[in-house]
Short mmCIF file of C-alpha atoms in Angstrom, two decimals:
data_model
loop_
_atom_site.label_atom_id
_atom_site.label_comp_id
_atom_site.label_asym_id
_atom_site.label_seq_id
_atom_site.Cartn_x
_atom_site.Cartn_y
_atom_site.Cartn_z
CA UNK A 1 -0.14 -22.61 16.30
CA UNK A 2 3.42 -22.30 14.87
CA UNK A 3 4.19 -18.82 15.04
CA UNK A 4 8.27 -17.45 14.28
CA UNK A 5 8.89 -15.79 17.38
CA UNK A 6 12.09 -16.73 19.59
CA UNK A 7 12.43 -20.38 21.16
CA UNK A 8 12.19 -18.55 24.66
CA UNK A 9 9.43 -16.63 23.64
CA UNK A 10 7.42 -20.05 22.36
CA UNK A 11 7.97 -21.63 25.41
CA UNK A 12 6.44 -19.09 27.53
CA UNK A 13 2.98 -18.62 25.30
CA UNK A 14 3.10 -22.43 24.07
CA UNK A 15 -0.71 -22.58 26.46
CA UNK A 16 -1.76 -19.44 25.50
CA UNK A 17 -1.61 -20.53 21.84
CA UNK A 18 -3.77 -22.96 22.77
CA UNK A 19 -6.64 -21.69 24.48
CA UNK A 20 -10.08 -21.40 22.64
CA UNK A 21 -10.03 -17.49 22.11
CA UNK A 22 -6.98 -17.72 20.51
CA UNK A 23 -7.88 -20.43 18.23
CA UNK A 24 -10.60 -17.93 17.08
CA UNK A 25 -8.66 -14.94 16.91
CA UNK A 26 -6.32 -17.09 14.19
CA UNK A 27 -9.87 -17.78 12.27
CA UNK A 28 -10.40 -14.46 12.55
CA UNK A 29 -7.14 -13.28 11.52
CA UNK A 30 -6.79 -15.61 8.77
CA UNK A 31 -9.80 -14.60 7.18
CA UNK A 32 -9.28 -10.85 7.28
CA UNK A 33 -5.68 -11.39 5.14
CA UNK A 34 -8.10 -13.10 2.24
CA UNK A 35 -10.45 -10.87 1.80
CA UNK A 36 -8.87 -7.56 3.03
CA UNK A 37 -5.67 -5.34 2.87
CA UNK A 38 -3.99 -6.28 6.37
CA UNK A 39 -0.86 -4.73 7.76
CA UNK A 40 1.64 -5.81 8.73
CA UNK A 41 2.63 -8.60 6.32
CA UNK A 42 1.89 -11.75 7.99
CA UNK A 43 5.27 -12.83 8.69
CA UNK A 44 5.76 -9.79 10.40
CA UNK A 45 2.54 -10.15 12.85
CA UNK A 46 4.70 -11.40 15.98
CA UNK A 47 7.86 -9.86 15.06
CA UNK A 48 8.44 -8.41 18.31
CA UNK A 49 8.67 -11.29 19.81
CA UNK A 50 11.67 -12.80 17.50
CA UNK A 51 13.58 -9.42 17.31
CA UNK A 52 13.64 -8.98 21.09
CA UNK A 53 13.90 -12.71 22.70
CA UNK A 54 12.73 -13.13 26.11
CA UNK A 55 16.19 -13.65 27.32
CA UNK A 56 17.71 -10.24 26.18
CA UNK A 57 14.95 -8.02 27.58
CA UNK A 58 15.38 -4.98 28.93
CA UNK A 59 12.87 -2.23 27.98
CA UNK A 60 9.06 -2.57 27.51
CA UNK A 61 7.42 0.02 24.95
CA UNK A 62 3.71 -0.36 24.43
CA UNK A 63 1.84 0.93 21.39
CA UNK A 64 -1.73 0.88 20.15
CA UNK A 65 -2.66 -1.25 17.18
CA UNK A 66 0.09 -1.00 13.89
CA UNK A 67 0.26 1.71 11.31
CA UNK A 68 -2.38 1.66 9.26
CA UNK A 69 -0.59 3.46 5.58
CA UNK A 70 0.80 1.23 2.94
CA UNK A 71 4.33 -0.06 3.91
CA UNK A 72 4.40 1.34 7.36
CA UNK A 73 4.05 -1.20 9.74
CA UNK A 74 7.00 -3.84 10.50
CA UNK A 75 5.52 -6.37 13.34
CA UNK A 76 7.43 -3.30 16.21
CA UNK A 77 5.21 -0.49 17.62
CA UNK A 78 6.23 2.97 16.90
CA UNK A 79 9.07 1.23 13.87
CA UNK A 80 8.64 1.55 10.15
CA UNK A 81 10.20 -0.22 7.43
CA UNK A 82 13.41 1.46 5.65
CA UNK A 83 12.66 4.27 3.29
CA UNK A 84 9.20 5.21 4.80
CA UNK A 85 8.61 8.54 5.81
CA UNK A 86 8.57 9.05 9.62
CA UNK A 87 5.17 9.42 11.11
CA UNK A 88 4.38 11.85 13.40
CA UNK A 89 4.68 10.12 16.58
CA UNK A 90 7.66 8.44 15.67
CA UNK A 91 9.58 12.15 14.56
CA UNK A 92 8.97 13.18 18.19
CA UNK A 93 10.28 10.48 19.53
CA UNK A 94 13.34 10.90 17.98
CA UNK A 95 12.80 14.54 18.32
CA UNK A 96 12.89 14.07 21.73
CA UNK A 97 15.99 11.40 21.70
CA UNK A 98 17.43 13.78 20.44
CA UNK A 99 16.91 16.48 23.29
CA UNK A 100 17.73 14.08 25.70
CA UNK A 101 20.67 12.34 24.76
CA UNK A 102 21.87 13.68 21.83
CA UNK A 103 21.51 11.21 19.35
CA UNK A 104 21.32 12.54 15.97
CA UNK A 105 17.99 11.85 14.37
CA UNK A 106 18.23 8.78 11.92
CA UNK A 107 18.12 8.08 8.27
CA UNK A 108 15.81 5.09 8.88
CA UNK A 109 12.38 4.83 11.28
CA UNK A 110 13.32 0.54 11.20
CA UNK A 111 13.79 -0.24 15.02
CA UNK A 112 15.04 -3.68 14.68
CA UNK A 113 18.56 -2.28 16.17
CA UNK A 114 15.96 -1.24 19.36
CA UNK A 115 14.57 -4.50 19.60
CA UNK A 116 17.80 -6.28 18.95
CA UNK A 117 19.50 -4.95 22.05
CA UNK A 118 16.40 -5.99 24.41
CA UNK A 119 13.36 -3.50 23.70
CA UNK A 120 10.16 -5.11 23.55
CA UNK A 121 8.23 -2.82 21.32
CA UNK A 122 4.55 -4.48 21.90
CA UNK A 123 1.44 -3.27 20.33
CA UNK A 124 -1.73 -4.09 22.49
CA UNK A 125 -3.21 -5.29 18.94
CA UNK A 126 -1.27 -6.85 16.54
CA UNK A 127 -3.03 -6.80 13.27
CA UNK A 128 -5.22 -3.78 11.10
CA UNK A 129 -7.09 -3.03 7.91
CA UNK A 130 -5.60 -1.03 5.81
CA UNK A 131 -6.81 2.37 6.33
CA UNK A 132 -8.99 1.69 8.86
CA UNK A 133 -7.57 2.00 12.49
CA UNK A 134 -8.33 -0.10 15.61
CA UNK A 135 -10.52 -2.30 13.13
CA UNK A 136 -8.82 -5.46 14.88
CA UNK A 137 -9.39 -4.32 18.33
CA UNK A 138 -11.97 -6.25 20.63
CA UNK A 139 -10.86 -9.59 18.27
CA UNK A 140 -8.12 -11.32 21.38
CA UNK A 141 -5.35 -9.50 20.44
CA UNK A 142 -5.88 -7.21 23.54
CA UNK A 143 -6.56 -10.34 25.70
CA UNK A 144 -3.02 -12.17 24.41
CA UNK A 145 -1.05 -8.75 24.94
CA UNK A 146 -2.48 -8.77 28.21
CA UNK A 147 -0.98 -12.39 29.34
CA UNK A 148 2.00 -11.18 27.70
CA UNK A 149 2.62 -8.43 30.17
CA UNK A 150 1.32 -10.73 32.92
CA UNK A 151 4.02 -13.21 31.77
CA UNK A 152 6.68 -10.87 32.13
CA UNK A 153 5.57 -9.33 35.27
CA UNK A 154 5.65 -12.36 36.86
CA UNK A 155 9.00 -14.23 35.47
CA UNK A 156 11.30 -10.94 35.46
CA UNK A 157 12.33 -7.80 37.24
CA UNK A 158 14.64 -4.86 36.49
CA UNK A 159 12.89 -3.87 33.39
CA UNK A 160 12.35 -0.58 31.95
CA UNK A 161 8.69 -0.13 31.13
CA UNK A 162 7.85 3.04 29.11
CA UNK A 163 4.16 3.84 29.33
CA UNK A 164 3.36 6.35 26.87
CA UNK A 165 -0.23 7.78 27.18
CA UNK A 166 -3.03 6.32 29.65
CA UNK A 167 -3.84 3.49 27.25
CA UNK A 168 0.15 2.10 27.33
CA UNK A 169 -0.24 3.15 31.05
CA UNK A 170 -3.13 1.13 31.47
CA UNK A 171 -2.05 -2.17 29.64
CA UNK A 172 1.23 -1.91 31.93
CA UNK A 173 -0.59 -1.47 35.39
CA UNK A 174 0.50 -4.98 36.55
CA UNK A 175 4.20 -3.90 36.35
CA UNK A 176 5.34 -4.14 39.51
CA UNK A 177 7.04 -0.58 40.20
CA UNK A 178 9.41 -1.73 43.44
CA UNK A 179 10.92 -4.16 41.41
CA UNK A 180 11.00 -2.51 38.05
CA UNK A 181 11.78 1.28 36.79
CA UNK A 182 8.02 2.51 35.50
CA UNK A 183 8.38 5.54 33.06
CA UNK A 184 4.97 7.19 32.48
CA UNK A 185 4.06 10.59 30.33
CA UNK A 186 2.37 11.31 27.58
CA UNK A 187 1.73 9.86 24.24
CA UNK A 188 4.20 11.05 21.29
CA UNK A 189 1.60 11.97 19.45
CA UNK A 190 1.39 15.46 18.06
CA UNK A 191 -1.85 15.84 19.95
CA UNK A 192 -0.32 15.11 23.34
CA UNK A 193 3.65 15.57 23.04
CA UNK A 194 3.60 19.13 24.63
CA UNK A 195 1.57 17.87 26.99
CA UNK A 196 4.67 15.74 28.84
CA UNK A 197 6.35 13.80 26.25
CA UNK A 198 8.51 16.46 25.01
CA UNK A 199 11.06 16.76 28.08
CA UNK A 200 10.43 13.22 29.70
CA UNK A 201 13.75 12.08 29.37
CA UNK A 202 12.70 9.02 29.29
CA UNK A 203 15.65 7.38 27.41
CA UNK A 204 18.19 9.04 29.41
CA UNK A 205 16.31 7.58 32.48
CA UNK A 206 16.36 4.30 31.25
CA UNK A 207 19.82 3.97 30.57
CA UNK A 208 20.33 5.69 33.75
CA UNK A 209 18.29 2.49 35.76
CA UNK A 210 19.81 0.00 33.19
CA UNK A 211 23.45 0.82 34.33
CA UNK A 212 22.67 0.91 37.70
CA UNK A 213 21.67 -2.68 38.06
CA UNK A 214 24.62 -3.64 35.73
CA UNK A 215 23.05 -3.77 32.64
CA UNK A 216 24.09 -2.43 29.51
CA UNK A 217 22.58 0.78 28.32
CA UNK A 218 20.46 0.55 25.00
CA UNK A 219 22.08 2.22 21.90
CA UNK A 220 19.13 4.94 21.14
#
């Protein structure tokens, strides 16, 4: 399959493009843009993945499935395009950028300049019906997010992984904790933010680990 993700990236995944379940997800896939709305755009599906190249990473953030509301999702968990209103999770985690580091809150919810400086932001499932959350879970997606972890687990150390909520905490279990900084709470979501998001510090943390290995700090 001839996906645009970086060159790095490609390498890495070339056999998992290739196996069987894969193959059928892409059938799958395919045939839910025809006859349904799907977000994100296709070009965007593995956009996270050309943003962020294997090479540069730093930080791990692991989301759900996309946003599910017209002209939300961008290929990046947690991101929006330009222009769209900030959804809830995403407002508290800038809220709580904010508290933590003192980063103004931004015009724009778009978190290419994130991924651009090394942050992985990885939803477990890649692709969604409009309107209709987790409607492309149990379809591979879970399975190929899954070797992607593995694949970074075992090929790099000194990573940040934020694990936001027991599903993100889940999905990142094979992180290897001695060799990498593991940042758990809970999700941003306003169901759960009060619960242990809010106050986490988790960016401050980060950049705190990052610098300490000799790495630079990521630009919240």
């Amino acid at each position: 399959m001839d996906v645009r993700i970086a060159q790095d990236w490609k390498e890495i995944l070339a056999r998992e493009f290739e196996k069987p379940y894969f193959e059928e997800l892409v059938r799958f896939v395919r045939q839910e843009y025809v006859t349904h709305t799907i977000y994100p755009a296709g070009r965007n599906i593995f956009r996270a993945f050309d943003k962020c190249s294997f090479e540069k990473l730093k930080v791990i953030i692991i989301g759900q499935d996309p946003y599910h509301g017209t002209g939300q999702a961008n290929g990046l968990c947690f991101s929006v395009n330009d222009g769209i209103e900030f959804p809830p999770s995403l407002r508290n985690i800038f809220k709580e950028i904010f508290d933590d580091v003192g980063k103004p809150i931004p015009r724009s919810g778009n978190l290419d300049r994130w991924a651009e400086q090394g942050v992985l932001l990885l939803n477990s499932v890649l692709t969604v019906r409009a309107a209709q959350a987790a409607s492309h879970a149990g379809h591979g997606w879970e399975r190929f997010t899954d070797a992607v972890v593995q694949a970074i687990a075992a090929r790099k150390q000194g990573l940040v992984y934020m694990l936001w909520g027991a599903y993100a905490q889940k999905k990142g279990g094979m992180a290897d904790p001695t060799r990498n900084l593991i940042l758990k709470c809970a999700h941003p979501s306003p169901l759960s933010a009060y619960n242990g998001f809010f106050g986490c510090r988790h960016f401050s943390k980060a950049n705190a680990y990052l610098e300490s290995i000799g790495k630079e700090p990521i630009e919240w």
